[in-house]
Short mmCIF file of C-alpha atoms and ligand atoms in Angstrom, two decimals:
data_model
loop_
_atom_site.label_atom_id
_atom_site.label_comp_id
_atom_site.label_asym_id
_atom_site.label_seq_id
_atom_site.Cartn_x
_atom_site.Cartn_y
_atom_site.Cartn_z
CA UNK A 1 0.00 0.00 0.00
CA UNK A 2 1.31 3.44 -0.90
CA UNK A 3 2.31 5.67 1.97
CA UNK A 4 0.97 9.19 2.45
CA UNK A 5 3.55 11.55 1.00
CA UNK A 6 4.28 14.58 -1.12
CA UNK A 7 5.02 13.90 -4.78
CA UNK A 8 7.21 15.96 -7.11
CA UNK A 9 7.28 16.31 -10.86
CA UNK A 10 10.01 14.42 -12.75
CA UNK A 11 11.89 16.86 -14.96
CA UNK A 12 15.21 16.09 -16.64
CA UNK A 13 15.58 12.96 -14.51
CA UNK A 14 15.15 14.82 -11.21
CA UNK A 15 12.34 15.28 -8.74
CA UNK A 16 11.22 18.90 -9.00
CA UNK A 17 8.64 20.54 -6.73
CA UNK A 18 6.03 22.69 -8.51
CA UNK A 19 7.27 26.18 -9.35
CA UNK A 20 4.23 27.77 -7.75
CA UNK A 21 4.62 25.70 -4.57
CA UNK A 22 0.96 24.59 -4.63
CA UNK A 23 -0.26 21.03 -4.10
CA UNK A 24 -3.46 19.04 -4.67
CA UNK A 25 -4.86 16.28 -2.46
CA UNK A 26 -4.98 12.69 -3.67
CA UNK A 27 -7.52 10.51 -1.82
CA UNK A 28 -7.78 6.77 -1.43
CA UNK A 29 -11.20 5.85 -2.89
CA UNK A 30 -11.70 2.77 -0.68
CA UNK A 31 -11.30 4.72 2.57
CA UNK A 32 -11.80 8.37 1.63
CA UNK A 33 -8.51 9.15 3.37
CA UNK A 34 -5.75 11.42 2.13
CA UNK A 35 -3.15 9.31 0.37
CA UNK A 36 -0.70 11.85 -1.04
CA UNK A 37 -0.24 15.47 -2.05
CA UNK A 38 0.71 16.12 -5.64
CA UNK A 39 2.09 19.17 -7.47
CA UNK A 40 -0.56 21.57 -8.75
CA UNK A 41 1.63 22.26 -11.78
CA UNK A 42 1.08 25.11 -14.20
CA UNK A 43 2.62 26.46 -17.37
CA UNK A 44 6.03 27.13 -15.75
CA UNK A 45 6.38 23.47 -14.80
CA UNK A 46 5.26 22.38 -18.25
CA UNK A 47 7.80 24.77 -19.78
CA UNK A 48 10.62 23.15 -17.78
CA UNK A 49 9.44 19.64 -18.69
CA UNK A 50 9.18 20.40 -22.41
CA UNK A 51 12.62 22.07 -22.38
CA UNK A 52 14.15 19.00 -20.68
CA UNK A 53 12.53 16.71 -23.25
CA UNK A 54 13.73 18.86 -26.16
CA UNK A 55 17.27 18.81 -24.75
CA UNK A 56 17.24 15.01 -24.46
CA UNK A 57 15.79 14.45 -27.93
CA UNK A 58 18.99 14.43 -30.07
CA UNK A 59 20.67 11.84 -27.85
CA UNK A 60 17.64 9.56 -27.38
CA UNK A 61 16.49 9.67 -31.00
CA UNK A 62 20.10 9.06 -32.09
CA UNK A 63 20.30 5.76 -30.23
CA UNK A 64 19.79 2.57 -32.21
CA UNK A 65 16.50 0.71 -31.94
CA UNK A 66 18.30 -2.09 -30.11
CA UNK A 67 19.68 0.32 -27.51
CA UNK A 68 16.26 1.83 -26.92
CA UNK A 69 14.69 -1.63 -26.73
CA UNK A 70 17.21 -2.72 -24.10
CA UNK A 71 16.06 0.13 -21.81
CA UNK A 72 12.36 -0.56 -22.38
CA UNK A 73 12.81 -4.31 -21.87
CA UNK A 74 14.79 -3.68 -18.68
CA UNK A 75 11.92 -1.53 -17.47
CA UNK A 76 9.51 -4.40 -18.27
CA UNK A 77 11.70 -6.73 -16.19
CA UNK A 78 11.58 -4.29 -13.29
CA UNK A 79 7.79 -3.98 -13.53
CA UNK A 80 7.53 -7.78 -13.39
CA UNK A 81 9.85 -7.95 -10.37
CA UNK A 82 7.92 -5.23 -8.52
CA UNK A 83 4.42 -6.13 -9.73
CA UNK A 84 3.15 -6.74 -6.22
CA UNK A 85 4.26 -3.31 -4.97
CA UNK A 86 3.02 -1.52 -8.07
CA UNK A 87 -0.34 -3.29 -7.85
CA UNK A 88 -0.64 -2.15 -4.24
CA UNK A 89 0.00 1.44 -5.27
CA UNK A 90 -2.49 1.25 -8.15
CA UNK A 91 -5.17 -0.42 -6.06
CA UNK A 92 -4.86 2.15 -3.27
CA UNK A 93 -5.01 5.06 -5.72
CA UNK A 94 -7.92 3.77 -7.83
CA UNK A 95 -10.03 1.68 -5.44
CA UNK A 96 -9.83 -1.35 -7.74
CA UNK A 97 -9.33 -4.83 -6.24
CA UNK A 98 -5.69 -5.60 -5.54
CA UNK A 99 -5.94 -8.89 -7.42
CA UNK A 100 -7.25 -7.09 -10.51
CA UNK A 101 -4.49 -4.49 -10.29
CA UNK A 102 -1.93 -7.28 -10.32
CA UNK A 103 -3.49 -9.70 -12.80
CA UNK A 104 -4.80 -7.17 -15.30
CA UNK A 105 -3.10 -3.80 -14.82
CA UNK A 106 0.47 -4.74 -13.99
CA UNK A 107 0.52 -7.74 -16.29
CA UNK A 108 -0.53 -5.41 -19.07
CA UNK A 109 2.04 -2.72 -18.20
CA UNK A 110 4.76 -5.32 -18.56
CA UNK A 111 3.20 -6.65 -21.78
CA UNK A 112 2.92 -3.14 -23.28
CA UNK A 113 6.61 -2.45 -22.68
CA UNK A 114 7.78 -5.82 -24.02
CA UNK A 115 5.41 -5.73 -26.97
CA UNK A 116 6.52 -2.34 -28.29
CA UNK A 117 10.19 -3.04 -27.60
CA UNK A 118 9.79 -5.98 -29.99
CA UNK A 119 7.25 -4.52 -32.41
CA UNK A 120 9.36 -1.45 -33.19
CA UNK A 121 12.34 -3.64 -34.01
CA UNK A 122 10.26 -5.83 -36.33
CA UNK A 123 8.51 -2.95 -38.06
CA UNK A 124 9.47 -2.95 -41.75
CA UNK A 125 9.78 0.21 -43.79
CA UNK A 126 8.79 0.27 -47.43
CA UNK A 127 10.65 0.61 -50.72
CA UNK A 128 9.16 1.17 -54.18
CA UNK A 129 11.25 0.21 -57.19
CA UNK A 130 10.76 2.44 -60.26
CA UNK A 131 13.19 0.49 -62.46
CA UNK A 132 15.18 2.85 -64.67
CA UNK A 133 13.66 5.85 -62.86
CA UNK A 134 15.19 4.80 -59.56
CA UNK A 135 14.10 3.69 -56.13
CA UNK A 136 11.94 5.22 -53.41
CA UNK A 137 12.40 4.25 -49.82
CA UNK A 138 10.40 5.36 -46.80
CA UNK A 139 11.90 6.65 -43.59
CA UNK A 140 10.06 6.79 -40.28
CA UNK A 141 11.32 9.67 -38.21
CA UNK A 142 10.45 10.54 -34.60
CA UNK A 143 8.28 13.61 -34.09
CA UNK A 144 10.23 15.24 -31.23
CA UNK A 145 8.55 16.06 -27.92
CA UNK A 146 5.15 14.43 -27.50
CA UNK A 147 2.47 14.80 -24.82
CA UNK A 148 0.80 11.78 -23.21
CA UNK A 149 -2.40 12.50 -21.24
CA UNK A 150 -4.14 9.63 -19.49
CA UNK A 151 -7.24 8.96 -17.35
CA UNK A 152 -7.75 7.43 -13.90
CA UNK A 153 -9.43 4.13 -14.66
CA UNK A 154 -6.38 2.20 -15.90
CA UNK A 155 -3.60 4.59 -14.95
CA UNK A 156 -0.34 2.77 -15.63
CA UNK A 157 -1.88 0.33 -18.11
CA UNK A 158 -2.79 3.21 -20.43
CA UNK A 159 0.25 5.36 -19.75
CA UNK A 160 2.63 2.50 -20.64
CA UNK A 161 0.52 1.77 -23.74
CA UNK A 162 1.53 5.23 -25.01
CA UNK A 163 4.95 5.57 -23.41
CA UNK A 164 6.43 2.39 -24.94
CA UNK A 165 5.70 3.19 -28.61
CA UNK A 166 6.58 6.88 -28.14
CA UNK A 167 9.98 5.96 -26.74
CA UNK A 168 10.69 3.10 -29.12
CA UNK A 169 10.17 5.39 -32.10
CA UNK A 170 12.72 7.86 -30.67
CA UNK A 171 10.47 10.56 -29.22
CA UNK A 172 10.90 12.30 -25.89
CA UNK A 173 7.89 12.52 -23.65
CA UNK A 174 6.04 14.81 -21.27
CA UNK A 175 3.29 12.84 -19.52
CA UNK A 176 0.40 14.04 -17.40
CA UNK A 177 -1.56 11.36 -15.54
CA UNK A 178 -4.93 12.09 -13.98
CA UNK A 179 -4.67 14.12 -10.79
CA UNK A 180 -6.87 11.41 -9.21
CA UNK A 181 -4.33 8.62 -9.81
CA UNK A 182 -0.78 10.03 -9.91
CA UNK A 183 1.08 7.45 -7.82
CA UNK A 184 1.88 4.59 -10.19
CA UNK A 185 3.33 6.95 -12.79
CA UNK A 186 5.67 8.36 -10.14
CA UNK A 187 6.80 4.80 -9.30
CA UNK A 188 7.37 3.95 -12.96
CA UNK A 189 9.46 7.08 -13.51
CA UNK A 190 11.70 6.19 -10.62
CA UNK A 191 12.29 2.78 -12.16
CA UNK A 192 12.72 4.08 -15.71
CA UNK A 193 15.95 5.93 -14.93
CA UNK A 194 17.27 2.84 -13.17
CA UNK A 195 16.44 0.93 -16.37
CA UNK A 196 18.72 3.23 -18.35
CA UNK A 197 16.27 5.64 -19.95
CA UNK A 198 18.22 8.89 -20.00
CA UNK A 199 17.20 11.95 -17.92
CA UNK A 200 14.89 14.17 -19.93
CA UNK A 201 13.74 11.49 -22.37
CA UNK A 202 10.68 11.07 -20.16
CA UNK A 203 9.22 13.82 -18.00
CA UNK A 204 6.21 13.73 -15.71
CA UNK A 205 4.09 16.68 -14.64
CA UNK A 206 1.29 16.33 -12.13
CA UNK A 207 -1.69 18.60 -11.76
CA UNK A 208 -5.21 19.33 -12.87
CA UNK A 209 -6.42 18.87 -16.40
CA UNK A 210 -7.64 22.45 -16.67
CA UNK A 211 -4.30 24.00 -15.64
CA UNK A 212 -1.46 21.54 -16.18
CA UNK A 213 -3.07 19.47 -18.95
CA UNK A 214 -4.19 22.54 -20.87
CA UNK A 215 -0.72 24.14 -20.59
CA UNK A 216 0.80 20.97 -22.03
CA UNK A 217 -1.68 20.81 -24.89
CA UNK A 218 -1.10 24.49 -25.68
CA UNK A 219 2.70 24.33 -25.59
CA UNK A 220 4.03 25.26 -29.05
CA UNK A 221 6.91 22.74 -28.95
CA UNK A 222 4.61 19.73 -28.49
CA UNK A 223 4.53 17.81 -31.77
CA UNK A 224 1.74 15.33 -31.01
CA UNK A 225 -0.81 14.62 -28.29
CA UNK A 226 -1.82 11.10 -27.41
CA UNK A 227 -4.92 11.41 -25.25
CA UNK A 228 -7.19 8.91 -23.54
CA UNK A 229 -10.13 10.26 -21.58
CA UNK A 230 -13.61 11.69 -21.92
CA UNK A 231 -15.16 12.87 -25.18
CA UNK A 232 -15.64 16.42 -23.92
CA UNK A 233 -11.95 16.77 -23.07
CA UNK A 234 -11.02 15.08 -26.34
CA UNK A 235 -12.91 17.72 -28.31
CA UNK A 236 -11.09 20.52 -26.43
CA UNK A 237 -7.75 18.90 -27.17
CA UNK A 238 -8.60 18.49 -30.84
CA UNK A 239 -9.59 22.18 -30.98
CA UNK A 240 -6.35 23.27 -29.29
CA UNK A 241 -4.22 21.12 -31.61
CA UNK A 242 -5.97 22.08 -34.86
CA UNK A 243 -4.41 25.55 -35.41
CA UNK A 244 -0.90 24.08 -35.03
CA UNK A 245 -1.77 21.13 -37.30
CA UNK A 246 -0.23 18.64 -34.91
CA UNK A 247 -1.24 15.02 -34.66
CA UNK A 248 -3.75 13.90 -32.04
CA UNK A 249 -4.73 10.39 -31.09
CA UNK A 250 -8.04 10.52 -29.24
CA UNK A 251 -9.27 7.46 -27.34
CA UNK A 252 -12.57 8.58 -25.81
CA UNK A 253 -15.73 7.41 -24.10
CA UNK A 254 -18.10 4.58 -24.90
CA UNK A 255 -21.64 3.31 -24.40
CA UNK A 256 -21.07 -0.19 -25.61
CA UNK A 257 -23.84 -2.63 -26.49
CA UNK A 258 -23.91 -6.38 -25.88
CA UNK A 259 -26.20 -7.93 -28.50
CA UNK A 260 -27.57 -11.24 -27.23
CA UNK A 261 -29.41 -13.38 -29.78
CA UNK A 262 -32.01 -16.06 -28.99
CA UNK A 263 -29.59 -18.92 -29.72
CA UNK A 264 -26.85 -17.65 -27.38
CA UNK A 265 -25.24 -20.08 -24.94
CA UNK A 266 -26.78 -18.84 -21.70
CA UNK A 267 -23.99 -19.96 -19.33
CA UNK A 268 -21.25 -18.46 -21.47
CA UNK A 269 -23.24 -15.27 -22.05
CA UNK A 270 -24.04 -14.65 -18.38
CA UNK A 271 -20.41 -15.16 -17.35
CA UNK A 272 -19.25 -12.90 -20.17
CA UNK A 273 -21.80 -10.15 -19.48
CA UNK A 274 -20.88 -9.98 -15.79
CA UNK A 275 -17.23 -9.46 -16.77
CA UNK A 276 -18.09 -7.04 -19.58
CA UNK A 277 -20.42 -5.00 -17.40
CA UNK A 278 -18.70 -4.85 -14.06
CA UNK A 279 -14.93 -5.31 -14.37
CA UNK A 280 -13.16 -2.47 -12.55
CA UNK A 281 -16.56 -1.36 -11.14
CA UNK A 282 -17.74 -0.76 -14.71
CA UNK A 283 -15.05 1.87 -15.14
CA UNK A 284 -13.49 0.51 -18.33
CA UNK A 285 -14.15 2.39 -21.56
CA UNK A 286 -14.94 -0.99 -23.18
CA UNK A 287 -17.50 -2.10 -20.58
CA UNK A 288 -20.78 -3.21 -22.13
CA UNK A 289 -23.29 -1.15 -20.17
CA UNK A 290 -26.23 -1.82 -22.51
CA UNK A 291 -27.54 -5.34 -22.89
CA UNK A 292 -29.79 -5.80 -25.90
CA UNK A 293 -31.40 -9.22 -25.74
CA UNK A 294 -33.81 -11.06 -28.04
CA UNK A 295 -37.28 -11.01 -26.50
CA UNK A 296 -37.44 -14.84 -26.41
CA UNK A 297 -34.38 -14.98 -24.16
CA UNK A 298 -35.02 -11.86 -22.09
CA UNK A 299 -36.66 -13.49 -19.10
CA UNK A 300 -34.18 -16.34 -18.74
CA UNK A 301 -31.17 -14.07 -19.23
CA UNK A 302 -32.43 -11.38 -16.89
CA UNK A 303 -33.05 -13.83 -14.05
CA UNK A 304 -29.69 -15.57 -14.42
CA UNK A 305 -27.82 -12.31 -14.78
CA UNK A 306 -29.49 -10.66 -11.79
CA UNK A 307 -28.51 -13.65 -9.64
CA UNK A 308 -24.91 -13.56 -10.85
CA UNK A 309 -24.56 -9.80 -10.37
CA UNK A 310 -26.12 -9.93 -6.91
CA UNK A 311 -23.47 -12.52 -6.00
CA UNK A 312 -20.56 -10.19 -6.70
CA UNK A 313 -18.64 -9.31 -3.54
CA UNK A 314 -18.22 -5.58 -3.08
CA UNK A 315 -15.83 -4.16 -0.51
CA UNK A 316 -12.25 -3.75 0.64
CA UNK A 317 -10.00 -3.98 -2.45
CA UNK A 318 -7.30 -5.63 -0.37
CA UNK A 319 -9.38 -8.72 0.39
CA UNK A 320 -8.79 -11.63 -1.98
CA UNK A 321 -12.52 -12.40 -2.44
CA UNK A 322 -13.46 -8.86 -3.46
CA UNK A 323 -14.91 -8.64 -6.98
CA UNK A 324 -15.80 -4.94 -6.88
CA UNK A 325 -13.86 -2.19 -5.17
CA UNK A 326 -14.62 1.52 -4.76
CA UNK A 327 -15.45 4.08 -7.43
CA UNK A 328 -12.78 6.66 -8.12
CA UNK A 329 -14.16 9.61 -6.12
CA UNK A 330 -17.04 10.90 -4.02
CA UNK A 331 -18.14 13.05 -6.99
CA UNK A 332 -18.17 10.08 -9.31
CA UNK A 333 -20.10 8.01 -6.77
CA UNK A 334 -22.73 10.77 -6.65
CA UNK A 335 -22.88 10.95 -10.44
CA UNK A 336 -23.50 7.20 -10.69
CA UNK A 337 -26.12 7.27 -7.92
CA UNK A 338 -27.77 10.19 -9.72
CA UNK A 339 -28.30 8.01 -12.80
CA UNK A 340 -29.81 5.24 -10.64
CA UNK A 341 -32.11 7.80 -9.07
CA UNK A 342 -33.15 9.00 -12.53
CA UNK A 343 -33.89 5.40 -13.54
CA UNK A 344 -36.35 5.16 -10.66
CA UNK A 345 -38.09 8.36 -11.79
CA UNK A 346 -38.30 7.10 -15.37
CA UNK A 347 -40.07 3.90 -14.32
CA UNK A 348 -37.02 1.64 -14.60
CA UNK A 349 -37.02 -1.64 -12.68
CA UNK A 350 -33.95 -2.15 -10.49
CA UNK A 351 -33.25 -5.88 -10.77
CA UNK A 352 -30.36 -5.85 -8.30
CA UNK A 353 -28.19 -3.30 -6.53
CA UNK A 354 -29.16 0.34 -6.77
CA UNK A 355 -27.55 1.74 -3.63
CA UNK A 356 -24.39 3.15 -2.19
CA UNK A 357 -22.60 0.74 0.11
CA UNK A 358 -20.71 1.27 3.36
CA UNK A 359 -18.62 -1.82 4.02
CA UNK A 360 -17.59 -2.60 7.58
CA UNK A 361 -14.08 -1.87 8.79
CA UNK A 362 -11.51 0.43 7.23
CA UNK A 363 -13.64 1.09 4.11
CA UNK A 364 -16.64 2.66 5.88
CA UNK A 365 -16.01 6.05 4.25
CA UNK A 366 -15.19 4.66 0.80
CA UNK A 367 -16.99 5.44 -2.45
CA UNK A 368 -18.84 2.16 -3.11
CA UNK A 369 -21.90 1.49 -5.26
CA UNK A 370 -23.64 -1.87 -5.54
CA UNK A 371 -23.47 -3.51 -8.97
CA UNK A 372 -26.79 -2.53 -10.50
CA UNK A 373 -28.93 -3.99 -13.25
CA UNK A 374 -31.90 -2.01 -14.59
CA UNK A 375 -34.64 -2.90 -17.10
CA UNK A 376 -37.88 -1.40 -18.43
CA UNK A 377 -36.48 2.08 -19.08
CA UNK A 378 -37.90 4.10 -21.97
CA UNK A 379 -35.87 3.78 -25.17
CA UNK A 380 -34.80 7.43 -25.03
CA UNK A 381 -33.69 7.22 -21.38
CA UNK A 382 -30.43 9.02 -20.67
CA UNK A 383 -29.26 5.80 -19.04
CA UNK A 384 -29.32 4.14 -22.46
CA UNK A 385 -27.42 6.95 -24.14
CA UNK A 386 -24.96 8.62 -21.74
CA UNK A 387 -21.73 7.11 -20.48
CA UNK A 388 -22.24 6.41 -16.76
CA UNK A 389 -18.81 4.79 -16.32
CA UNK A 390 -19.81 2.86 -13.23
CA UNK A 391 -21.41 -0.44 -12.15
CA UNK A 392 -24.75 0.20 -13.86
CA UNK A 393 -25.99 -1.94 -16.74
CA UNK A 394 -29.33 -1.61 -18.52
CA UNK A 395 -31.34 -4.28 -20.33
CA UNK A 396 -33.50 -3.74 -23.42
CA UNK A 397 -35.13 -6.32 -25.66
CA UNK A 398 -35.47 -6.59 -29.43
CA UNK A 399 -37.65 -8.65 -31.77
CA UNK A 400 -35.45 -8.72 -34.86
CA UNK A 401 -31.83 -8.29 -35.93
CA UNK A 402 -32.72 -4.98 -37.58
CA UNK A 403 -34.16 -3.68 -34.34
CA UNK A 404 -31.07 -4.85 -32.44
CA UNK A 405 -28.82 -2.96 -34.85
CA UNK A 406 -30.98 0.17 -34.66
CA UNK A 407 -30.78 0.14 -30.85
CA UNK A 408 -27.05 -0.64 -30.85
CA UNK A 409 -26.27 2.22 -33.23
CA UNK A 410 -28.66 4.74 -31.66
CA UNK A 411 -26.02 6.29 -29.38
CA UNK A 412 -23.39 8.91 -30.22
CA UNK A 413 -20.55 6.58 -29.21
CA UNK A 414 -18.96 3.77 -31.22
CA UNK A 415 -16.17 2.17 -29.26
CA UNK A 416 -16.90 -1.51 -28.69
CA UNK A 417 -19.64 -4.13 -29.01
CA UNK A 418 -20.09 -7.78 -28.12
CA UNK A 419 -22.26 -10.27 -30.01
CA UNK A 420 -23.57 -13.42 -28.34
CA UNK A 421 -24.83 -16.15 -30.70
CA UNK A 422 -24.04 -19.70 -31.80
CA UNK A 423 -24.62 -18.81 -35.45
CA UNK A 424 -21.49 -17.77 -37.34
CA UNK A 425 -23.44 -16.02 -40.10
CA UNK A 426 -25.34 -13.89 -37.54
CA UNK A 427 -22.10 -13.08 -35.73
CA UNK A 428 -20.34 -11.93 -38.89
CA UNK A 429 -23.31 -9.99 -40.25
CA UNK A 430 -23.90 -8.17 -36.97
CA UNK A 431 -20.17 -7.46 -36.51
CA UNK A 432 -20.28 -5.78 -39.91
CA UNK A 433 -23.41 -3.72 -39.18
CA UNK A 434 -22.66 -2.48 -35.68
CA UNK A 435 -20.97 0.92 -35.42
CA UNK A 436 -17.97 0.15 -33.20
CA UNK A 437 -14.21 0.11 -33.58
CA UNK A 438 -13.94 -3.21 -31.72
CA UNK A 439 -16.28 -6.21 -31.82
CA UNK A 440 -15.98 -9.38 -29.75
CA UNK A 441 -18.01 -12.47 -30.59
CA UNK A 442 -19.01 -14.56 -27.53
CA UNK A 443 -16.36 -12.85 -25.42
CA UNK A 444 -15.03 -9.54 -24.17
CA UNK A 445 -11.65 -7.87 -23.79
CA UNK A 446 -9.63 -10.53 -25.54
CA UNK A 447 -6.71 -8.33 -26.50
CA UNK A 448 -3.98 -8.84 -29.08
CA UNK A 449 -1.63 -5.86 -28.92
CA UNK A 450 -0.93 -6.08 -32.68
CA UNK A 451 -4.51 -5.16 -33.58
CA UNK A 452 -6.01 -1.70 -34.15
CA UNK A 453 -7.66 -0.29 -31.02
CA UNK A 454 -10.01 2.68 -31.01
CA UNK A 455 -13.50 3.95 -31.61
CA UNK A 456 -15.66 5.60 -34.23
CA UNK A 457 -18.21 8.45 -33.83
CA UNK A 458 -17.79 10.23 -30.46
CA UNK A 459 -15.50 7.48 -29.17
CA UNK A 460 -12.41 8.85 -30.80
CA UNK A 461 -10.16 9.57 -33.70
CA UNK A 462 -7.33 7.33 -34.85
CA UNK A 463 -6.21 3.92 -33.69
CA UNK A 464 -3.60 2.69 -31.25
CA UNK A 465 -1.86 -0.69 -31.04
CA UNK A 466 0.72 -2.45 -33.20
CA UNK A 467 1.79 -0.49 -36.25
CA UNK A 468 -0.94 2.12 -35.65
CA UNK A 469 0.86 3.37 -32.54
CA UNK A 470 4.23 3.27 -34.27
CA UNK A 471 2.82 5.23 -37.22
CA UNK A 472 1.22 7.80 -34.92
CA UNK A 473 4.49 8.59 -33.17
CA UNK A 474 6.47 8.98 -36.43
CA UNK A 475 6.60 11.23 -39.44
CA UNK A 476 6.81 9.48 -42.82
CA UNK A 477 9.41 10.67 -45.28
CA UNK A 478 9.94 9.37 -48.81
CA UNK A 479 13.43 9.47 -50.33
CA UNK A 480 14.02 9.00 -54.06
CA UNK A 481 17.34 7.65 -55.36
CA UNK A 482 18.07 7.78 -59.10
CA UNK A 483 19.09 4.47 -60.68
CA UNK A 484 22.78 3.81 -61.04
CA UNK A 485 23.67 6.00 -58.07
P1 LIG B 501 -11.05 13.21 -18.54
O1 LIG B 501 -11.72 14.00 -17.50
O2 LIG B 501 -11.28 13.55 -19.95
O3 LIG B 501 -9.50 13.23 -18.17
C1 LIG B 501 -8.53 12.51 -18.91
C2 LIG B 501 -7.19 13.19 -18.74
O4 LIG B 501 -7.24 14.48 -19.34
C3 LIG B 501 -6.82 13.43 -17.27
O5 LIG B 501 -5.42 13.33 -17.11
C4 LIG B 501 -7.29 14.86 -17.07
O6 LIG B 501 -6.66 15.47 -15.99
C5 LIG B 501 -6.88 15.47 -18.39
N1 LIG B 501 -7.55 16.71 -18.75
C6 LIG B 501 -8.74 17.19 -18.33
N2 LIG B 501 -8.99 18.39 -18.90
C7 LIG B 501 -7.94 18.68 -19.69
C8 LIG B 501 -7.60 19.76 -20.54
N3 LIG B 501 -8.41 20.82 -20.69
N4 LIG B 501 -6.43 19.72 -21.21
C9 LIG B 501 -5.62 18.66 -21.10
N5 LIG B 501 -5.86 17.61 -20.30
C10 LIG B 501 -7.02 17.60 -19.61
O7 LIG B 501 -11.42 11.66 -18.41
P2 LIG B 501 -11.43 10.79 -17.10
O8 LIG B 501 -12.65 11.13 -16.31
O9 LIG B 501 -10.10 10.86 -16.45
O10 LIG B 501 -11.55 9.34 -17.71
C11 LIG B 501 -12.75 8.70 -17.99
C12 LIG B 501 -13.03 8.77 -19.46
O11 LIG B 501 -11.97 8.16 -20.19
C13 LIG B 501 -14.27 7.98 -19.85
O12 LIG B 501 -15.02 8.72 -20.76
C14 LIG B 501 -13.70 6.74 -20.51
O13 LIG B 501 -14.56 6.12 -21.43
C15 LIG B 501 -12.50 7.30 -21.17
N6 LIG B 501 -11.54 6.24 -21.49
C16 LIG B 501 -11.38 5.91 -22.80
C17 LIG B 501 -10.52 4.88 -23.15
C18 LIG B 501 -10.32 4.47 -24.58
O14 LIG B 501 -9.35 3.77 -24.85
N7 LIG B 501 -11.19 4.88 -25.49
C19 LIG B 501 -9.80 4.22 -22.15
C20 LIG B 501 -9.99 4.60 -20.82
C21 LIG B 501 -10.87 5.62 -20.50
P3 LIG B 501 -7.35 15.46 -14.54
O15 LIG B 501 -7.83 14.07 -14.28
O16 LIG B 501 -6.23 15.81 -13.67
O17 LIG B 501 -8.45 16.44 -14.62
#
C-alpha cells in the first residue's frame, strides 16, 4: 500500500517541486482518506518539462532501436519484479481490487513495454522500385517532444501503452496522468531511470487537467498529443491542436452494447456479461453497459444475470474475495447514484443493486456502489445513451436483428460491441453492421496488442496498437534515389 507523502514532478531525470509551490490532495477511494499530495503544476512546470525533453531528444532519437529496446525491456523486467508493490500502489489510488491491479493492470504494463520493444524492431519500412527511374524508400522519423495524457481508470496500463511506442520510435515525452491517480506513474518514472532511460527522455508533470493538462496541450513545442479520456476533453484537445496542425490520437468514451441473440449459450453469455459489465466497477471504456437481448431470451437471461450480479462481492479492495472495489471519487459516486435515481423516476425496474454501500471496517467512508442492473427504461432514457462509467448496466429487448442494430447504433458513441450467438453467419453480419471500432463475438476484452484499437463516432479519432501506434508517433518521409547512383 502506498504511503501518504508529497510527490514531485520528474523533470530532466530529477524530482522537481512545482514552481508555484501549490499542491493538490490525492484521496484513497476505498477509505476516503488522504493518500498523497501532488504538485498543482502550471505552465512554468510544463515549460521546464518540455525544455528537458527537447534537450534530451537528439541523444535519445540518435540511439539505435536495439539500444532503446534494451532500456524498455529492462523496465519491463523491473515492472515484473515489482508487480506486487506496483499493484498495491495502483489499487490504493484507484479503489480497484488488488488482485485485478496485479493480474490485469500490472501484467498489461509489462506486456505493453515488451510488446513495443519488440514490435518497433520488427517494423518494416517500405521501398518502391521504379526500375530505370530509380528507387523510393520510406523513412520513419520521430516527431520530437510528444504529450501523453491519461485517465484514472487504468492509470499505468494506459500510460505505458503510449509511453512504450513513443519511446521506441525515438520521441521524448512529457506525460500528465490524472490528478486522481498520480502514484503509479511516479513509481514507474523512478524505475525508468534505473532501467537506463536517459534523464529528460521522459518527464512527468502532475496537476489538474484544466491547468497543467491545458498548458501541455497548448505548448508550441509539443509535436503530437496522445490522449485517452472523456469525449468532452477530447474535443477541447482536438480544438487546441488544430491551429498548429499537430497530430492527435483521441481514445474517448463509450456506451457499448452487448447484442444477445435467442440462440446464445446462456452460461457463457451470463459469465461474459458480468465481466463485460462490471470489471473495474464498470469503469473501463470498453465495458458493455447496454444489454440488448432477443425477446425470447429476455426473461431467462435477466433472471440468471441478476442472480450472478447480486453474487458479486463488493468491498475492501485488499481482500482476496473482493470482486468490486470503490469508485474513483465521491463526486463520481454521486454521479453514478444520480443516474440510478433517474432510472427510478423514469419507471425503470432495479433488478439488483441500486444503492451506495458502506462496508464494515476500514472502508466505511469509501466510495462504493452496488453492482446494479436495470430494465424497463424508456428507449430514449439518458441511461441508455450517456456514459455512466460505473457499475450500472441496462437491459432492453429486441424482436429482430434490424431492431437490435438500430438500438445498438442509436447512441453517439462507437467504441466496442459484443455479439452473443451460436450462429457464425449472424455473428459476422452483426459485426459488420454495428458501429464500433472493436467487436468481440461470444467474449469480451480478448486483446492482441498487434490489432487496431479505437473507436468511431464520439469514441475517438485514430487507432492505437501495433503499427498504428508506431505510425502515430512517427513522421513518414519518402526518399528518391536515381538508378545507377
Ligand atoms: P477526462 O476527465 O477527460 O480526463 C482525462 C485526462 O485528461 C486526465 O489526465 C485529465 O486530468 C486530463 N484533462 C482534463 N482536462 C484537460 C484539458 N483541458 N487539457 C488537457 N488535459 C485535460 O477523463 P477521465 O474522467 O479521467 O476518464 C474517464 C473517461 O476516459 C471515460 O469517458 C472513458 O470512457 C475514457 N476512457 C477511454 C478509453 C479508450 O481507450 N477509449 C480508455 C480509458 C478511458 P485530470 O484528471 O487531472 O483532470
